[in-house]
Amino acid sequence: MTAMDINISSTFLPATDPDASLAFYRDALGFEIRNDVGRGTMRWITVGPAGQKDVSIVLHPPAVDPGITEDERRTISEMMAKGTYATIVLSSPNVDAAFAIVEATGADVVQEPIDQPYGIRDCAFRDPAGNTVRINQQP
């Protein structure tokens, strides 16, 4: 290990309906639940891919930071509604198979699998909060 041996541990995505988001990440993507703190709309749910305990996504209530202004809350809400607020990129060795599984759950398809000019094949969905979830396959 070097001083700069750093890995990604967690990322945060907003969730307006914790149960709907949990169902998407658990049932459509196959993620496991690692923690579920709070209740109602004030829940922080940690999920992650099975077998990768060191990488997690924390689904959290949007714009609850007391330092955020009402204008900022409105902007965040508007961006989430448009699907432009947050994105996460996942990877799979077979993006077409992953797409078929996620699509079969009724997930909101943004883009079917295509070969990108920069060398990857990818697809995209929108989670229940409006976050973009891209799945790519390296060549």
PDB file of C-alpha atoms in Angstrom:
ATOM      1  CA  MET A   1       0.000   0.000   0.000  1.00  0.00           C
ATOM      2  CA  THR A   2       1.216   3.474  -0.855  1.00  0.00           C
ATOM      3  CA  ALA A   3       0.155   6.774   0.642  1.00  0.00           C
ATOM      4  CA  MET A   4      -2.085   7.277  -2.406  1.00  0.00           C
ATOM      5  CA  ASP A   5      -3.653   3.800  -2.396  1.00  0.00           C
ATOM      6  CA  ILE A   6      -7.234   5.100  -2.329  1.00  0.00           C
ATOM      7  CA  ASN A   7     -10.443   3.302  -3.323  1.00  0.00           C
ATOM      8  CA  ILE A   8     -14.010   4.495  -3.734  1.00  0.00           C
ATOM      9  CA  SER A   9     -15.980   3.410  -0.689  1.00  0.00           C
ATOM     10  CA  SER A  10     -19.415   5.057  -0.901  1.00  0.00           C
ATOM     11  CA  THR A  11     -21.344   7.433  -3.046  1.00  0.00           C
ATOM     12  CA  PHE A  12     -24.636   9.128  -2.204  1.00  0.00           C
ATOM     13  CA  LEU A  13     -27.731   9.313  -4.377  1.00  0.00           C
ATOM     14  CA  PRO A  14     -30.937  11.125  -3.423  1.00  0.00           C
ATOM     15  CA  ALA A  15     -34.087   9.064  -2.907  1.00  0.00           C
ATOM     16  CA  THR A  16     -37.505  10.709  -2.699  1.00  0.00           C
ATOM     17  CA  ASP A  17     -39.351   7.426  -2.098  1.00  0.00           C
ATOM     18  CA  PRO A  18     -37.033   5.171  -0.065  1.00  0.00           C
ATOM     19  CA  ASP A  19     -39.109   2.026  -0.586  1.00  0.00           C
ATOM     20  CA  ALA A  20     -39.280   2.524  -4.367  1.00  0.00           C
ATOM     21  CA  SER A  21     -35.536   3.228  -4.557  1.00  0.00           C
ATOM     22  CA  LEU A  22     -34.768   0.236  -2.374  1.00  0.00           C
ATOM     23  CA  ALA A  23     -36.873  -1.983  -4.643  1.00  0.00           C
ATOM     24  CA  PHE A  24     -35.008  -0.700  -7.721  1.00  0.00           C
ATOM     25  CA  TYR A  25     -31.513  -1.232  -6.337  1.00  0.00           C
ATOM     26  CA  ARG A  26     -32.361  -4.552  -4.630  1.00  0.00           C
ATOM     27  CA  ASP A  27     -34.772  -6.133  -7.126  1.00  0.00           C
ATOM     28  CA  ALA A  28     -33.745  -4.655 -10.480  1.00  0.00           C
ATOM     29  CA  LEU A  29     -29.974  -4.425  -9.909  1.00  0.00           C
ATOM     30  CA  GLY A  30     -29.604  -7.275  -7.432  1.00  0.00           C
ATOM     31  CA  PHE A  31     -27.842  -5.194  -4.785  1.00  0.00           C
ATOM     32  CA  GLU A  32     -27.829  -6.270  -1.164  1.00  0.00           C
ATOM     33  CA  ILE A  33     -29.009  -4.085   1.711  1.00  0.00           C
ATOM     34  CA  ARG A  34     -26.182  -3.176   4.066  1.00  0.00           C
ATOM     35  CA  ASN A  35     -27.890  -0.677   6.355  1.00  0.00           C
ATOM     36  CA  ASP A  36     -31.304   0.952   6.729  1.00  0.00           C
ATOM     37  CA  VAL A  37     -31.412   3.855   9.162  1.00  0.00           C
ATOM     38  CA  GLY A  38     -34.407   6.072   9.917  1.00  0.00           C
ATOM     39  CA  ARG A  39     -38.005   5.742   8.813  1.00  0.00           C
ATOM     40  CA  GLY A  40     -40.489   7.172   6.335  1.00  0.00           C
ATOM     41  CA  THR A  41     -38.889   9.633   3.931  1.00  0.00           C
ATOM     42  CA  MET A  42     -36.004  10.304   6.358  1.00  0.00           C
ATOM     43  CA  ARG A  43     -34.169   7.049   5.689  1.00  0.00           C
ATOM     44  CA  TRP A  44     -30.554   6.435   4.736  1.00  0.00           C
ATOM     45  CA  ILE A  45     -30.354   3.048   3.008  1.00  0.00           C
ATOM     46  CA  THR A  46     -26.962   1.596   2.133  1.00  0.00           C
ATOM     47  CA  VAL A  47     -26.899  -0.900  -0.723  1.00  0.00           C
ATOM     48  CA  GLY A  48     -24.160  -2.469  -2.761  1.00  0.00           C
ATOM     49  CA  PRO A  49     -23.291  -5.259  -5.137  1.00  0.00           C
ATOM     50  CA  ALA A  50     -23.050  -8.714  -3.569  1.00  0.00           C
ATOM     51  CA  GLY A  51     -19.461  -9.782  -3.097  1.00  0.00           C
ATOM     52  CA  GLN A  52     -18.182  -6.188  -3.067  1.00  0.00           C
ATOM     53  CA  LYS A  53     -18.564  -5.191   0.578  1.00  0.00           C
ATOM     54  CA  ASP A  54     -16.146  -2.289   0.182  1.00  0.00           C
ATOM     55  CA  VAL A  55     -18.311  -0.406  -2.372  1.00  0.00           C
ATOM     56  CA  SER A  56     -21.677   1.063  -1.381  1.00  0.00           C
ATOM     57  CA  ILE A  57     -24.373   3.471  -2.466  1.00  0.00           C
ATOM     58  CA  VAL A  58     -26.183   5.413   0.245  1.00  0.00           C
ATOM     59  CA  LEU A  59     -29.724   6.361  -0.771  1.00  0.00           C
ATOM     60  CA  HIS A  60     -30.611   9.482   1.199  1.00  0.00           C
ATOM     61  CA  PRO A  61     -33.318  12.121   1.479  1.00  0.00           C
ATOM     62  CA  PRO A  62     -32.586  14.939  -0.973  1.00  0.00           C
ATOM     63  CA  ALA A  63     -31.712  18.453   0.147  1.00  0.00           C
ATOM     64  CA  VAL A  64     -32.007  17.857   3.907  1.00  0.00           C
ATOM     65  CA  ASP A  65     -28.793  19.689   4.712  1.00  0.00           C
ATOM     66  CA  PRO A  66     -29.848  22.664   6.873  1.00  0.00           C
ATOM     67  CA  GLY A  67     -27.343  24.841   5.000  1.00  0.00           C
ATOM     68  CA  ILE A  68     -29.246  24.514   1.735  1.00  0.00           C
ATOM     69  CA  THR A  69     -31.486  27.453   0.865  1.00  0.00           C
ATOM     70  CA  GLU A  70     -35.050  27.139  -0.379  1.00  0.00           C
ATOM     71  CA  ASP A  71     -33.905  28.243  -3.835  1.00  0.00           C
ATOM     72  CA  GLU A  72     -31.289  25.488  -3.817  1.00  0.00           C
ATOM     73  CA  ARG A  73     -33.900  22.921  -2.677  1.00  0.00           C
ATOM     74  CA  ARG A  74     -36.169  23.956  -5.528  1.00  0.00           C
ATOM     75  CA  THR A  75     -33.292  23.721  -8.022  1.00  0.00           C
ATOM     76  CA  ILE A  76     -32.340  20.254  -6.751  1.00  0.00           C
ATOM     77  CA  SER A  77     -35.966  19.127  -6.978  1.00  0.00           C
ATOM     78  CA  GLU A  78     -36.284  20.473 -10.527  1.00  0.00           C
ATOM     79  CA  MET A  79     -33.038  18.827 -11.608  1.00  0.00           C
ATOM     80  CA  MET A  80     -34.089  15.489 -10.088  1.00  0.00           C
ATOM     81  CA  ALA A  81     -37.403  15.675 -11.950  1.00  0.00           C
ATOM     82  CA  LYS A  82     -35.479  16.175 -15.210  1.00  0.00           C
ATOM     83  CA  GLY A  83     -32.985  13.418 -14.401  1.00  0.00           C
ATOM     84  CA  THR A  84     -30.029  15.805 -14.484  1.00  0.00           C
ATOM     85  CA  TYR A  85     -29.084  15.940 -10.800  1.00  0.00           C
ATOM     86  CA  ALA A  86     -27.150  12.721 -10.187  1.00  0.00           C
ATOM     87  CA  THR A  87     -25.659   9.875 -12.187  1.00  0.00           C
ATOM     88  CA  ILE A  88     -23.897   6.686 -11.243  1.00  0.00           C
ATOM     89  CA  VAL A  89     -22.027   4.460 -13.669  1.00  0.00           C
ATOM     90  CA  LEU A  90     -21.945   0.727 -13.021  1.00  0.00           C
ATOM     91  CA  SER A  91     -20.197  -1.932 -15.061  1.00  0.00           C
ATOM     92  CA  SER A  92     -21.045  -5.431 -16.198  1.00  0.00           C
ATOM     93  CA  PRO A  93     -19.178  -8.001 -18.281  1.00  0.00           C
ATOM     94  CA  ASN A  94     -22.401  -8.416 -20.327  1.00  0.00           C
ATOM     95  CA  VAL A  95     -24.372  -5.188 -20.640  1.00  0.00           C
ATOM     96  CA  ASP A  96     -27.010  -6.760 -22.897  1.00  0.00           C
ATOM     97  CA  ALA A  97     -27.859  -9.434 -20.305  1.00  0.00           C
ATOM     98  CA  ALA A  98     -27.867  -6.828 -17.518  1.00  0.00           C
ATOM     99  CA  PHE A  99     -30.149  -4.589 -19.586  1.00  0.00           C
ATOM    100  CA  ALA A 100     -32.614  -7.439 -20.198  1.00  0.00           C
ATOM    101  CA  ILE A 101     -32.799  -8.247 -16.473  1.00  0.00           C
ATOM    102  CA  VAL A 102     -33.271  -4.634 -15.382  1.00  0.00           C
ATOM    103  CA  GLU A 103     -35.752  -3.853 -18.184  1.00  0.00           C
ATOM    104  CA  ALA A 104     -37.835  -6.923 -17.244  1.00  0.00           C
ATOM    105  CA  THR A 105     -38.460  -5.368 -13.817  1.00  0.00           C
ATOM    106  CA  GLY A 106     -40.232  -2.439 -15.477  1.00  0.00           C
ATOM    107  CA  ALA A 107     -37.405   0.026 -14.853  1.00  0.00           C
ATOM    108  CA  ASP A 108     -37.509   3.352 -16.707  1.00  0.00           C
ATOM    109  CA  VAL A 109     -35.273   2.833 -19.752  1.00  0.00           C
ATOM    110  CA  VAL A 110     -33.309   5.896 -20.852  1.00  0.00           C
ATOM    111  CA  GLN A 111     -31.112   4.185 -23.425  1.00  0.00           C
ATOM    112  CA  GLU A 112     -30.987   0.656 -24.781  1.00  0.00           C
ATOM    113  CA  PRO A 113     -27.512  -0.914 -25.148  1.00  0.00           C
ATOM    114  CA  ILE A 114     -25.412   0.776 -27.833  1.00  0.00           C
ATOM    115  CA  ASP A 115     -21.763   0.833 -28.835  1.00  0.00           C
ATOM    116  CA  GLN A 116     -20.332   4.231 -27.966  1.00  0.00           C
ATOM    117  CA  PRO A 117     -17.717   5.846 -30.238  1.00  0.00           C
ATOM    118  CA  TYR A 118     -15.317   5.971 -27.278  1.00  0.00           C
ATOM    119  CA  GLY A 119     -15.133   2.185 -27.048  1.00  0.00           C
ATOM    120  CA  ILE A 120     -17.667   0.980 -24.507  1.00  0.00           C
ATOM    121  CA  ARG A 121     -21.112  -0.549 -24.883  1.00  0.00           C
ATOM    122  CA  ASP A 122     -23.627   0.918 -22.453  1.00  0.00           C
ATOM    123  CA  CYS A 123     -27.248   1.410 -21.520  1.00  0.00           C
ATOM    124  CA  ALA A 124     -29.049   3.672 -19.071  1.00  0.00           C
ATOM    125  CA  PHE A 125     -32.023   3.665 -16.733  1.00  0.00           C
ATOM    126  CA  ARG A 126     -33.617   6.192 -14.437  1.00  0.00           C
ATOM    127  CA  ASP A 127     -34.125   5.141 -10.830  1.00  0.00           C
ATOM    128  CA  PRO A 128     -37.368   6.066  -8.992  1.00  0.00           C
ATOM    129  CA  ALA A 129     -35.857   9.363  -7.775  1.00  0.00           C
ATOM    130  CA  GLY A 130     -34.767  10.374 -11.279  1.00  0.00           C
ATOM    131  CA  ASN A 131     -31.075   9.527 -10.918  1.00  0.00           C
ATOM    132  CA  THR A 132     -29.457   8.238 -14.078  1.00  0.00           C
ATOM    133  CA  VAL A 133     -27.992   4.750 -13.718  1.00  0.00           C
ATOM    134  CA  ARG A 134     -25.663   3.850 -16.569  1.00  0.00           C
ATOM    135  CA  ILE A 135     -24.318   0.324 -17.028  1.00  0.00           C
ATOM    136  CA  ASN A 136     -21.294  -0.095 -19.237  1.00  0.00           C
ATOM    137  CA  GLN A 137     -19.242  -2.941 -20.593  1.00  0.00           C
ATOM    138  CA  GLN A 138     -15.580  -2.424 -21.313  1.00  0.00           C
ATOM    139  CA  PRO A 139     -14.326  -3.800 -24.648  1.00  0.00           C
TER     140      PRO A 139
END
